[in-house]
Amino acid sequence: MNATALDRGSRTRHTWRRLSGNTRGLVWMLAGALSQSLGSAGHKVVVAEVPNVQTLVFLRALVALVLLLPVVLTSRGHAIRTRNVKLHVIRGLLIAIHVFCSTYAVTRLTLAEANAYALSTSLFLLPLGALLLSERAHWSRWVGGVIGFVGVLVILRPGFSGFRWAAMVALVGALASALLSVVLKRVSGGDGAVAINFWSLTASALVFGVLTRFHVPMLPVITWGWVLLGACSALAVRFCYVWAYRVGDASAVEVGSFALLLWGASIGLVLFGEFPPLRFWIGALIMIGGISLVMSEPTPQAGGARPDS
């Protein structure tokens, strides 16, 4: 590498460090949202080549573990040491539910719709925090929660378009993600990002490996490329969210998660010809308004970590 390239890299790192923590966190969140949408697009392609969604989730977890293996071996196992096995068991079960539901939904809904339901995690956290964590929320949070769920209902349109299992499964996945956040607030394991991701992926690989009898189907090379994209995206999402919350305030960087709607709509249109109807955008705007009100509570709140997806 020549001196010019080194100097350019040094200037880039210096400019990056000069940005505020919230700005850097927002950039990481936007990158995480893009990664999540790309991984979801990969799932929509691969699901046509595999027996069921369980196999797809198993393959993604397996490939992601292989990608983490060099880090584990280089650290001689230190990177995945954990002090709280119980926490990882609970995390693993909740993440398995969340990953299955979100993957099932994205293979049967448009990317934009699946991402919109994923955003409802923030709304589920409001009542769960009050019931399970004894959190006292400002009245604006409850108003925002009600507005947000109205937006979800506009997108769901219960009673107008028939019962849609995929939408309900997506909401169950969002609920599992919210429960995961509650668990993380109650029990802190103190583990590093690599350990958290490794054991979470191991749990998913074991759960869905048992369900699929650890069967690895014969797939075309191109399809394995999409599986690899999904695995890389899963890791990128986890690390981007960890880094986002590490450098910025939770309420500030969480705004970047709204980009899921735009990334999902753009990628869905380009790759699959999907274009959400007007009612989706109306409901999405209502939901974003509600979530924004929840996050803009005037009383100070302690920042929490976003669950892995």
Coordinates of C-alpha atoms in Angstrom, one line a residue:
M1 CA 0.0 0.0 0.0
N2 CA 1.5 3.3 -1.0
A3 CA 1.8 6.5 1.1
T4 CA -1.1 8.2 -0.8
A5 CA -3.5 5.4 0.1
L6 CA -2.3 5.4 3.7
D7 CA -2.8 9.2 4.0
R8 CA -6.2 9.0 2.4
G9 CA -7.2 6.2 4.9
S10 CA -5.9 8.3 7.8
R11 CA -7.9 11.3 6.7
T12 CA -11.0 9.2 6.4
R13 CA -10.6 7.8 9.9
H14 CA -10.0 11.3 11.3
T15 CA -13.1 12.6 9.6
W16 CA -15.2 9.7 10.9
R17 CA -14.0 10.3 14.5
R18 CA -14.8 14.0 14.3
L19 CA -18.5 13.1 13.7
S20 CA -20.7 13.1 16.8
G21 CA -21.5 9.8 18.4
N22 CA -25.2 10.1 17.4
T23 CA -24.3 10.7 13.8
R24 CA -21.9 7.7 13.7
G25 CA -24.6 5.6 15.4
L26 CA -27.2 6.7 12.9
V27 CA -24.8 5.7 10.0
W28 CA -24.3 2.2 11.6
M29 CA -28.1 1.9 12.0
L30 CA -28.7 2.8 8.4
A31 CA -26.1 0.2 7.3
G32 CA -27.8 -2.4 9.6
A33 CA -31.2 -1.7 8.1
L34 CA -29.7 -2.1 4.6
S35 CA -28.1 -5.3 5.6
Q36 CA -31.3 -6.6 7.0
S37 CA -33.2 -5.8 3.8
L38 CA -30.5 -7.5 1.6
G39 CA -30.6 -10.6 3.7
S40 CA -34.4 -10.7 3.5
A41 CA -34.2 -10.4 -0.3
G42 CA -31.8 -13.4 -0.2
H43 CA -34.4 -15.4 1.8
K44 CA -37.1 -14.7 -0.8
V45 CA -34.8 -16.2 -3.5
V46 CA -33.6 -19.2 -1.5
V47 CA -37.0 -20.3 -0.1
A48 CA -38.0 -21.5 -3.6
E49 CA -35.1 -24.0 -3.6
V50 CA -35.4 -25.4 -0.1
P51 CA -38.0 -27.7 1.4
N52 CA -39.2 -25.3 4.1
V53 CA -38.5 -22.1 6.1
Q54 CA -36.9 -24.2 8.9
T55 CA -34.2 -25.5 6.5
L56 CA -33.6 -21.9 5.3
V57 CA -33.0 -20.7 8.9
F58 CA -30.8 -23.7 9.6
L59 CA -28.6 -23.1 6.6
R60 CA -28.3 -19.4 7.3
A61 CA -27.2 -20.0 10.9
L62 CA -24.8 -22.8 9.9
V63 CA -23.0 -20.6 7.2
A64 CA -22.9 -17.6 9.6
L65 CA -21.2 -19.9 12.2
V66 CA -18.6 -21.0 9.6
L67 CA -17.9 -17.3 8.9
L68 CA -17.3 -16.7 12.6
L69 CA -15.1 -19.7 13.1
P70 CA -11.8 -18.0 12.1
V71 CA -12.4 -15.4 14.8
V72 CA -13.1 -18.1 17.4
L73 CA -10.0 -20.1 16.4
T74 CA -7.7 -17.0 16.3
S75 CA -8.8 -16.0 19.8
R76 CA -8.4 -19.7 21.0
G77 CA -12.0 -19.6 22.2
H78 CA -11.6 -16.5 24.3
A79 CA -13.9 -14.5 22.0
I80 CA -16.9 -16.8 22.8
R81 CA -16.4 -17.3 26.6
T82 CA -19.6 -16.6 28.5
R83 CA -20.5 -16.0 32.1
N84 CA -24.2 -16.5 31.8
V85 CA -25.3 -19.8 30.2
K86 CA -28.9 -19.3 31.4
L87 CA -29.1 -16.0 29.6
H88 CA -27.9 -17.5 26.3
V89 CA -30.5 -20.3 26.6
I90 CA -33.3 -17.8 27.0
R91 CA -31.8 -15.6 24.2
G92 CA -31.4 -18.6 21.9
L93 CA -35.1 -19.7 22.2
L94 CA -36.4 -16.2 21.7
I95 CA -34.1 -15.5 18.8
A96 CA -35.1 -18.8 17.2
I97 CA -38.7 -17.8 17.4
H98 CA -37.9 -14.3 16.1
V99 CA -35.7 -15.5 13.2
F100 CA -38.2 -18.1 12.1
C101 CA -41.2 -15.7 12.2
S102 CA -39.4 -12.9 10.4
T103 CA -38.0 -15.3 7.7
Y104 CA -41.4 -16.9 7.2
A105 CA -43.0 -13.4 6.9
V106 CA -40.5 -12.1 4.4
T107 CA -40.9 -15.1 2.1
R108 CA -44.7 -14.5 1.9
L109 CA -45.1 -10.7 2.2
T110 CA -43.4 -7.9 0.3
L111 CA -40.1 -6.8 1.8
A112 CA -41.6 -3.4 2.7
E113 CA -44.5 -5.1 4.6
A114 CA -42.3 -7.5 6.5
N115 CA -40.0 -4.7 7.5
A116 CA -42.9 -2.6 8.7
Y117 CA -44.1 -5.3 11.0
A118 CA -40.6 -5.7 12.3
L119 CA -40.6 -2.1 13.3
S120 CA -43.6 -2.7 15.6
T121 CA -41.1 -4.2 18.1
S122 CA -40.7 -0.7 19.6
L123 CA -44.4 -0.6 20.2
F124 CA -44.6 -4.0 22.0
L125 CA -41.8 -2.8 24.3
L126 CA -44.0 -0.1 25.8
P127 CA -46.6 -2.4 27.5
L128 CA -44.0 -5.1 28.2
G129 CA -41.8 -2.6 30.0
A130 CA -44.7 -1.5 32.2
L131 CA -45.8 -5.0 33.0
L132 CA -42.5 -6.9 33.4
L133 CA -40.0 -4.1 34.2
S134 CA -42.2 -1.8 36.2
E135 CA -41.2 1.1 33.9
R136 CA -43.2 4.3 34.3
A137 CA -43.7 5.9 30.9
H138 CA -44.7 9.5 30.2
W139 CA -48.2 9.9 28.8
S140 CA -46.7 10.8 25.4
R141 CA -45.3 7.3 25.1
W142 CA -48.7 5.8 25.5
V143 CA -50.3 8.1 23.0
G144 CA -47.5 7.3 20.6
G145 CA -48.0 3.6 21.2
V146 CA -51.7 3.8 20.4
I147 CA -51.0 5.9 17.2
G148 CA -48.3 3.4 16.2
F149 CA -50.6 0.4 16.5
V150 CA -53.3 2.2 14.5
G151 CA -50.7 2.4 11.8
V152 CA -50.1 -1.3 12.1
L153 CA -53.9 -1.9 11.7
V154 CA -54.0 0.2 8.6
I155 CA -51.3 -1.9 7.0
L156 CA -52.9 -5.1 8.3
R157 CA -56.5 -4.2 7.3
P158 CA -58.2 -6.8 9.5
G159 CA -61.5 -7.9 8.0
F160 CA -60.9 -6.3 4.6
S161 CA -58.4 -8.5 2.9
G162 CA -59.0 -11.8 4.7
F163 CA -56.9 -13.3 7.4
R164 CA -53.2 -13.2 6.6
W165 CA -51.1 -15.7 8.5
A166 CA -47.9 -14.2 7.3
A167 CA -48.8 -10.8 8.9
M168 CA -49.7 -12.4 12.2
V169 CA -46.5 -14.5 12.2
A170 CA -44.5 -11.3 11.5
L171 CA -46.1 -9.6 14.6
V172 CA -45.3 -12.7 16.7
G173 CA -41.7 -12.3 15.6
A174 CA -41.8 -8.6 16.7
L175 CA -43.2 -9.6 20.0
A176 CA -40.5 -12.2 20.5
S177 CA -37.9 -9.5 19.7
A178 CA -39.5 -7.2 22.3
L179 CA -39.4 -10.0 24.9
L180 CA -35.7 -10.5 24.1
S181 CA -35.1 -6.8 24.9
V182 CA -36.9 -7.3 28.3
V183 CA -34.7 -10.3 29.1
L184 CA -31.6 -8.3 28.2
K185 CA -32.6 -5.5 30.5
R186 CA -33.3 -7.8 33.4
V187 CA -30.2 -10.0 33.0
S188 CA -26.9 -8.6 31.8
G189 CA -24.5 -11.3 30.7
G190 CA -21.5 -9.0 30.2
D191 CA -20.4 -10.9 27.1
G192 CA -18.8 -9.4 24.0
A193 CA -20.5 -9.0 20.6
V194 CA -18.7 -12.1 19.1
A195 CA -19.8 -14.3 22.0
I196 CA -23.4 -13.1 21.9
N197 CA -23.7 -13.6 18.1
F198 CA -21.9 -17.0 18.2
W199 CA -24.1 -18.5 20.9
S200 CA -27.3 -17.0 19.4
L201 CA -26.4 -18.5 16.0
T202 CA -25.5 -21.8 17.7
A203 CA -29.0 -21.9 19.3
S204 CA -30.7 -21.3 16.0
A205 CA -28.6 -23.9 14.3
L206 CA -29.4 -26.5 16.9
V207 CA -33.1 -25.8 17.2
F208 CA -33.7 -25.8 13.5
G209 CA -31.1 -28.5 12.9
V210 CA -33.2 -30.8 15.1
L211 CA -36.4 -29.8 13.3
T212 CA -34.8 -30.5 9.9
R213 CA -32.7 -33.5 11.0
F214 CA -29.6 -31.5 10.2
H215 CA -30.3 -32.0 6.5
V216 CA -28.3 -29.9 4.1
P217 CA -30.0 -30.0 0.7
M218 CA -28.1 -29.9 -2.6
L219 CA -28.5 -26.4 -4.0
P220 CA -27.2 -24.7 -7.1
V221 CA -24.1 -22.6 -6.7
I222 CA -26.0 -19.4 -7.3
T223 CA -28.5 -20.3 -4.6
W224 CA -25.6 -20.9 -2.1
G225 CA -24.5 -17.4 -3.0
W226 CA -27.8 -16.1 -1.8
V227 CA -27.5 -18.2 1.4
L228 CA -24.1 -16.7 1.9
L229 CA -25.5 -13.2 1.4
G230 CA -28.2 -14.0 4.1
A231 CA -25.6 -15.2 6.5
C232 CA -23.3 -12.2 6.0
S233 CA -26.3 -9.9 6.3
A234 CA -27.3 -11.6 9.6
L235 CA -23.8 -10.9 11.0
A236 CA -23.6 -7.4 9.6
V237 CA -27.0 -6.5 11.2
R238 CA -25.9 -7.8 14.6
F239 CA -22.6 -5.9 14.6
C240 CA -24.0 -2.7 13.1
Y241 CA -26.7 -2.5 15.8
V242 CA -24.1 -3.2 18.6
W243 CA -21.8 -0.5 17.3
A244 CA -24.7 2.0 16.8
Y245 CA -25.8 1.7 20.4
R246 CA -22.2 1.8 21.6
V247 CA -21.5 5.2 20.2
G248 CA -24.9 6.9 20.2
D249 CA -28.0 7.5 22.3
A250 CA -30.6 4.8 21.8
S251 CA -33.4 7.2 21.1
A252 CA -31.3 9.0 18.5
V253 CA -29.9 6.1 16.5
E254 CA -33.2 4.2 16.6
V255 CA -34.6 6.7 14.1
G256 CA -32.3 5.0 11.5
S257 CA -34.3 1.8 11.7
F258 CA -37.1 3.6 9.8
A259 CA -34.9 3.2 6.7
L260 CA -36.1 -0.4 6.7
L261 CA -39.3 0.7 5.0
L262 CA -37.4 2.5 2.2
W263 CA -34.7 -0.1 1.8
G264 CA -37.3 -2.9 1.7
A265 CA -39.5 -1.0 -0.8
S266 CA -36.6 -0.1 -3.1
I267 CA -35.0 -3.6 -3.1
G268 CA -38.4 -5.3 -3.4
L269 CA -39.2 -3.1 -6.5
V270 CA -35.8 -3.7 -8.2
L271 CA -35.5 -7.5 -7.6
F272 CA -39.1 -8.7 -7.3
G273 CA -41.3 -6.0 -8.9
E274 CA -43.0 -5.4 -5.6
F275 CA -44.7 -2.0 -5.0
P276 CA -46.7 -1.6 -1.8
P277 CA -50.2 0.0 -2.2
L278 CA -51.1 3.4 -0.9
R279 CA -52.7 2.0 2.3
F280 CA -49.3 0.6 3.2
W281 CA -47.6 4.0 3.0
I282 CA -50.4 5.7 4.9
G283 CA -50.2 3.0 7.7
A284 CA -46.3 3.2 7.7
L285 CA -46.4 7.0 8.1
I286 CA -48.9 6.7 11.0
M287 CA -46.7 4.0 12.6
I288 CA -43.5 6.0 12.2
G289 CA -45.3 9.0 13.8
G290 CA -46.3 6.9 16.8
I291 CA -42.9 5.4 17.2
S292 CA -41.3 8.9 16.9
L293 CA -43.5 10.1 19.7
V294 CA -42.6 7.1 21.9
M295 CA -38.9 7.9 21.4
S296 CA -39.2 11.6 22.0
E297 CA -40.4 11.2 25.6
P298 CA -39.3 14.4 27.5
T299 CA -38.2 12.5 30.6
P300 CA -34.7 11.0 30.5
Q301 CA -34.5 7.3 29.7
A302 CA -31.7 4.8 30.0
G303 CA -30.6 3.5 26.6
G304 CA -31.0 -0.2 25.9
A305 CA -29.5 -2.6 23.4
R306 CA -31.4 -3.6 20.3
P307 CA -31.9 -7.3 20.1
D308 CA -30.1 -9.3 17.5
S309 CA -32.2 -10.4 14.5

